[in-house]
XYZ file of N, CA and C in Angstrom:
324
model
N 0.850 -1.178 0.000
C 0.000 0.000 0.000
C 0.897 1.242 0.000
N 0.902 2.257 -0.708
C 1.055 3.340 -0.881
C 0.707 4.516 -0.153
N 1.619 5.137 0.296
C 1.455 6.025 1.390
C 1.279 7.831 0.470
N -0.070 8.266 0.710
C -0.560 9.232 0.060
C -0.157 10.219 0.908
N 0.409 11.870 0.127
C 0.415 13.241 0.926
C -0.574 13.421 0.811
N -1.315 13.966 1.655
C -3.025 15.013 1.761
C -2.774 16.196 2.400
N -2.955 17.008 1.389
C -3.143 18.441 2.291
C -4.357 19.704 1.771
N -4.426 20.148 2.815
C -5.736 20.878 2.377
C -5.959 22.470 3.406
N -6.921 23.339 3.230
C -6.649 24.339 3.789
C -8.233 24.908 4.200
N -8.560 25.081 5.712
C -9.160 25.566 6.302
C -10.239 26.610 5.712
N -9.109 27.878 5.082
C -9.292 29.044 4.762
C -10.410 29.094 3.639
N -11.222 29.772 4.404
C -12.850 30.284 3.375
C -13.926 28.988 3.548
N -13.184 28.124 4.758
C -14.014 26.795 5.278
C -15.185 27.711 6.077
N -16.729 27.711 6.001
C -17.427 28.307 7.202
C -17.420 27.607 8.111
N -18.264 27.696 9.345
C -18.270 26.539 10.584
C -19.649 26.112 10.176
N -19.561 24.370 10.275
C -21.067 24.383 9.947
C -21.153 23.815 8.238
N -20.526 24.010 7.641
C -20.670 24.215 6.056
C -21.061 22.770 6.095
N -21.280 22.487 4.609
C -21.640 20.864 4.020
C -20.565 20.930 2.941
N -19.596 21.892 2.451
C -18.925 22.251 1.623
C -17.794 22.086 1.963
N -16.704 20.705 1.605
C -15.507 20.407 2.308
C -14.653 21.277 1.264
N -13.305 21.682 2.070
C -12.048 22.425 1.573
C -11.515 21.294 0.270
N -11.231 22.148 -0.244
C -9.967 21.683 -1.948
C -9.083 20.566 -1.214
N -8.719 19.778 -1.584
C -7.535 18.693 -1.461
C -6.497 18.898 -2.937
N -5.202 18.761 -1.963
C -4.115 18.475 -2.517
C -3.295 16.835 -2.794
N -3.502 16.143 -3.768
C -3.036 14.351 -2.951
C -2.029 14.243 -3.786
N -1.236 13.703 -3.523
C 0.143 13.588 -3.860
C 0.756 11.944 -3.970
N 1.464 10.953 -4.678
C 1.354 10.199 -4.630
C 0.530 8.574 -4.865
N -0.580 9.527 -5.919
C -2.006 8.382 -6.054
C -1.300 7.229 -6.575
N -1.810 6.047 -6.513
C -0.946 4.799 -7.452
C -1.891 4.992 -8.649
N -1.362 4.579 -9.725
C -1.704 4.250 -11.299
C -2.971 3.718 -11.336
N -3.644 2.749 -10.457
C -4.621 2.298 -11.149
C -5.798 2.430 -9.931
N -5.610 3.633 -9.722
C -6.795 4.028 -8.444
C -7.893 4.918 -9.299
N -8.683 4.186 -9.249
C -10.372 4.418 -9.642
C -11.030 5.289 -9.183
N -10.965 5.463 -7.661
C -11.914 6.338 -7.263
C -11.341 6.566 -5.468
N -11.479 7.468 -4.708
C -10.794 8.223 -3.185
C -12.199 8.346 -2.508
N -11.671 7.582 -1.568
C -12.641 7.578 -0.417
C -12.274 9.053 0.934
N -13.165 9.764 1.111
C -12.772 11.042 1.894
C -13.400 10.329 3.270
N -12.692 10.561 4.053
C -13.251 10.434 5.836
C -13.025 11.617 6.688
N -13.849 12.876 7.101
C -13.130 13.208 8.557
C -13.938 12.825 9.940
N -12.864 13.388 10.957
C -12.950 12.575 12.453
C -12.101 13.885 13.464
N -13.735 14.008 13.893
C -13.225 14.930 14.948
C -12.300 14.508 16.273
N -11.315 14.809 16.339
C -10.592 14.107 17.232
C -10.565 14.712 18.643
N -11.749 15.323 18.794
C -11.834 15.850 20.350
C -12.697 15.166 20.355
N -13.979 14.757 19.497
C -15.183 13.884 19.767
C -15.839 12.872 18.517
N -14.228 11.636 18.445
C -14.630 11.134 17.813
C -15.781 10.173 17.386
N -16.608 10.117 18.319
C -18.146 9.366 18.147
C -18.839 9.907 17.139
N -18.834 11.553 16.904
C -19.549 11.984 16.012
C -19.156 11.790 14.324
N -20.456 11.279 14.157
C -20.228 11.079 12.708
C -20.052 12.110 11.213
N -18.757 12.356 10.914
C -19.002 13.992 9.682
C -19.264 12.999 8.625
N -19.249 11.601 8.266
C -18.805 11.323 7.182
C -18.323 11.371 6.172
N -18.061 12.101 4.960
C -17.177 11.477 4.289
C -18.149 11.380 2.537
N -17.255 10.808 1.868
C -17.664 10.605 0.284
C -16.837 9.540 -0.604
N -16.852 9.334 -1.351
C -16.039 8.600 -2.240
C -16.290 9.179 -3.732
N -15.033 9.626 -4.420
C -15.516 9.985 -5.658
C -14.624 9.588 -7.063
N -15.308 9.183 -8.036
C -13.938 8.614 -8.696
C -13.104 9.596 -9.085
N -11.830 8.886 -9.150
C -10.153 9.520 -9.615
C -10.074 9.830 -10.892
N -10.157 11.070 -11.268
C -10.107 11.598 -13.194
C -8.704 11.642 -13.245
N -7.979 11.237 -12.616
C -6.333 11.706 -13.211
C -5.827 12.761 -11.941
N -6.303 13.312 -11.681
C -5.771 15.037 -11.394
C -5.876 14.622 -9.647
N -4.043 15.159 -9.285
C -4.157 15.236 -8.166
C -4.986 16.677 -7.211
N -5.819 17.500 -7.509
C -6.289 18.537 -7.289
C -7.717 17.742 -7.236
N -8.458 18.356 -5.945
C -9.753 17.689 -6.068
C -10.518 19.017 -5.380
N -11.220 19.566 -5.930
C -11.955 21.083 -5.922
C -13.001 20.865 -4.553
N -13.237 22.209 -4.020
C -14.089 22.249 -2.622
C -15.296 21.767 -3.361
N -15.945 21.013 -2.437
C -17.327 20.653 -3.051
C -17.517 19.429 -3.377
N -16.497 18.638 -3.724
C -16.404 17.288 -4.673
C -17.137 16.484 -3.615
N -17.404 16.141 -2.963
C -18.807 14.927 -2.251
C -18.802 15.905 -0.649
N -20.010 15.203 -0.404
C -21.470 15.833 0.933
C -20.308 14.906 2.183
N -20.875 16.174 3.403
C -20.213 15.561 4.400
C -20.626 16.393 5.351
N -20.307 16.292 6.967
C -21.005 17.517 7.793
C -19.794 17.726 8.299
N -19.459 19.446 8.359
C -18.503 20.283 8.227
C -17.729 20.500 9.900
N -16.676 20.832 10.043
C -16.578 21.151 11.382
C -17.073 22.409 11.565
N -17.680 21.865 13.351
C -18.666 22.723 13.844
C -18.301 22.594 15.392
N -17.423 23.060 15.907
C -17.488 22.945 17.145
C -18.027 23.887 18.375
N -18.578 23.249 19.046
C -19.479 23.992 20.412
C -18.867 25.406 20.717
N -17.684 25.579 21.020
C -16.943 26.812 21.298
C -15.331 26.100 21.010
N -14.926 27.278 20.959
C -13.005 26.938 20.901
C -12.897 26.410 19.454
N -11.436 25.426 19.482
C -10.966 24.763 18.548
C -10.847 23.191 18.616
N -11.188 22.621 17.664
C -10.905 21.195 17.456
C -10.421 20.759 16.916
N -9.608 19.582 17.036
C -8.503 18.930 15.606
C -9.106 17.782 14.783
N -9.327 18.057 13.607
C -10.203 17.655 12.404
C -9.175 16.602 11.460
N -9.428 15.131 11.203
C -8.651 14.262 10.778
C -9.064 13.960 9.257
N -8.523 14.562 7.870
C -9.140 13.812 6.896
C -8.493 12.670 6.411
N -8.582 11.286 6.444
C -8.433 10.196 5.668
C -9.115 10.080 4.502
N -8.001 10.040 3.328
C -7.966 10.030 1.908
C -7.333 8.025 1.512
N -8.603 7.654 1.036
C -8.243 6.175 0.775
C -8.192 5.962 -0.470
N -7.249 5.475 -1.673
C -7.370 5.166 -3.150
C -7.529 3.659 -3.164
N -8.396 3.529 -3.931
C -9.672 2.358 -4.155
C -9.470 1.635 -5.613
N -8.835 0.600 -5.782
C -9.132 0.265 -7.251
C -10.695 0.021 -7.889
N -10.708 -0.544 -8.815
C -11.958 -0.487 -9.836
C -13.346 -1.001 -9.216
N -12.994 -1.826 -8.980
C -14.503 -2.191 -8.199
C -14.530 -2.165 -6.261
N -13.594 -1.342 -5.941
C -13.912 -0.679 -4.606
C -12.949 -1.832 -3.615
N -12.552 -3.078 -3.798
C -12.456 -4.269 -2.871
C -10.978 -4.342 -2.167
N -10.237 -3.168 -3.093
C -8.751 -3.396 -2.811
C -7.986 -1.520 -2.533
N -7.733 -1.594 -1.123
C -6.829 -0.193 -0.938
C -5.571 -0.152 -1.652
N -5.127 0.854 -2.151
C -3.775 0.868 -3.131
C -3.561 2.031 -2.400
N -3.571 2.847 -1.596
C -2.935 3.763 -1.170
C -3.886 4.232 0.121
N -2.964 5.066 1.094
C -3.826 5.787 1.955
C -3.070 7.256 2.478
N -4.099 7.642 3.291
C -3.143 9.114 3.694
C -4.000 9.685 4.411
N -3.471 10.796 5.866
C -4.163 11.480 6.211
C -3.553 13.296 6.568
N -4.653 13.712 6.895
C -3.991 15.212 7.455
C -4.668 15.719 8.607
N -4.014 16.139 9.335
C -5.068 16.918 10.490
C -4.795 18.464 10.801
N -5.984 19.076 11.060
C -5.232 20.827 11.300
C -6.431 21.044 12.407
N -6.331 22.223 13.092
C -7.420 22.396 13.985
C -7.945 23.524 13.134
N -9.999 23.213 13.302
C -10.962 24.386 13.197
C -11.900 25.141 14.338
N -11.734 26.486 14.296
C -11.029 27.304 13.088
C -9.613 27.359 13.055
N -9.453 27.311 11.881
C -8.007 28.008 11.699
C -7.443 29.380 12.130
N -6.103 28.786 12.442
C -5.475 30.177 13.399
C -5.005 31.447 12.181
């Protein structure tokens, strides 16, 4: 398995949104089909943001918006927000790569 860079940026994120930040992925393997998105609030990981899966056109650039998810939203203060980026071959059954990033929201 292939170890993916993920990076991504807070900035022009609202609190609350359904509208996840742009990804940067770095490293996809050749015959990855389609990226599974996960985040995980890591002050309260029980809660569920879920996540998307969308297929891989080539392009390591994946635009704000690309699949539904519930946004960080925390009660007061800051929280540290985990996205796991999974590359999926063709019919979903086999990981070929993974990766994660974490930053706290809001951003400082």
């Amino acid at each position: 398995m292939v170890a993916l860079d993920v990076s991504f940026d807070w900035h022009g994120t609202s609190a609350c949104s359904t509208k996840p930040p742009a990804f940067v992925i770095s490293n996809i393997p050749a015959d990855t089909a389609s990226l599974r998105f996960k985040m995980v609030d890591l002050d309260v990981p029980t809660y569920n943001h879920g996540g998307g899966t969308i297929d891989y056109s080539g392009s390591n650039k994946i635009p704000a918006g690309a699949f539904s998810y519930k946004g960080p939203c925390p009660p007061s203060g800051s929280h540290d927000y985990r996205f796991t980026v999974t590359a999926l071959n063709a019919d979903g059954s086999m990981i070929l790569g993974k990766g994660e990033e974490t930053q706290a929201f809001p951003p400082k």
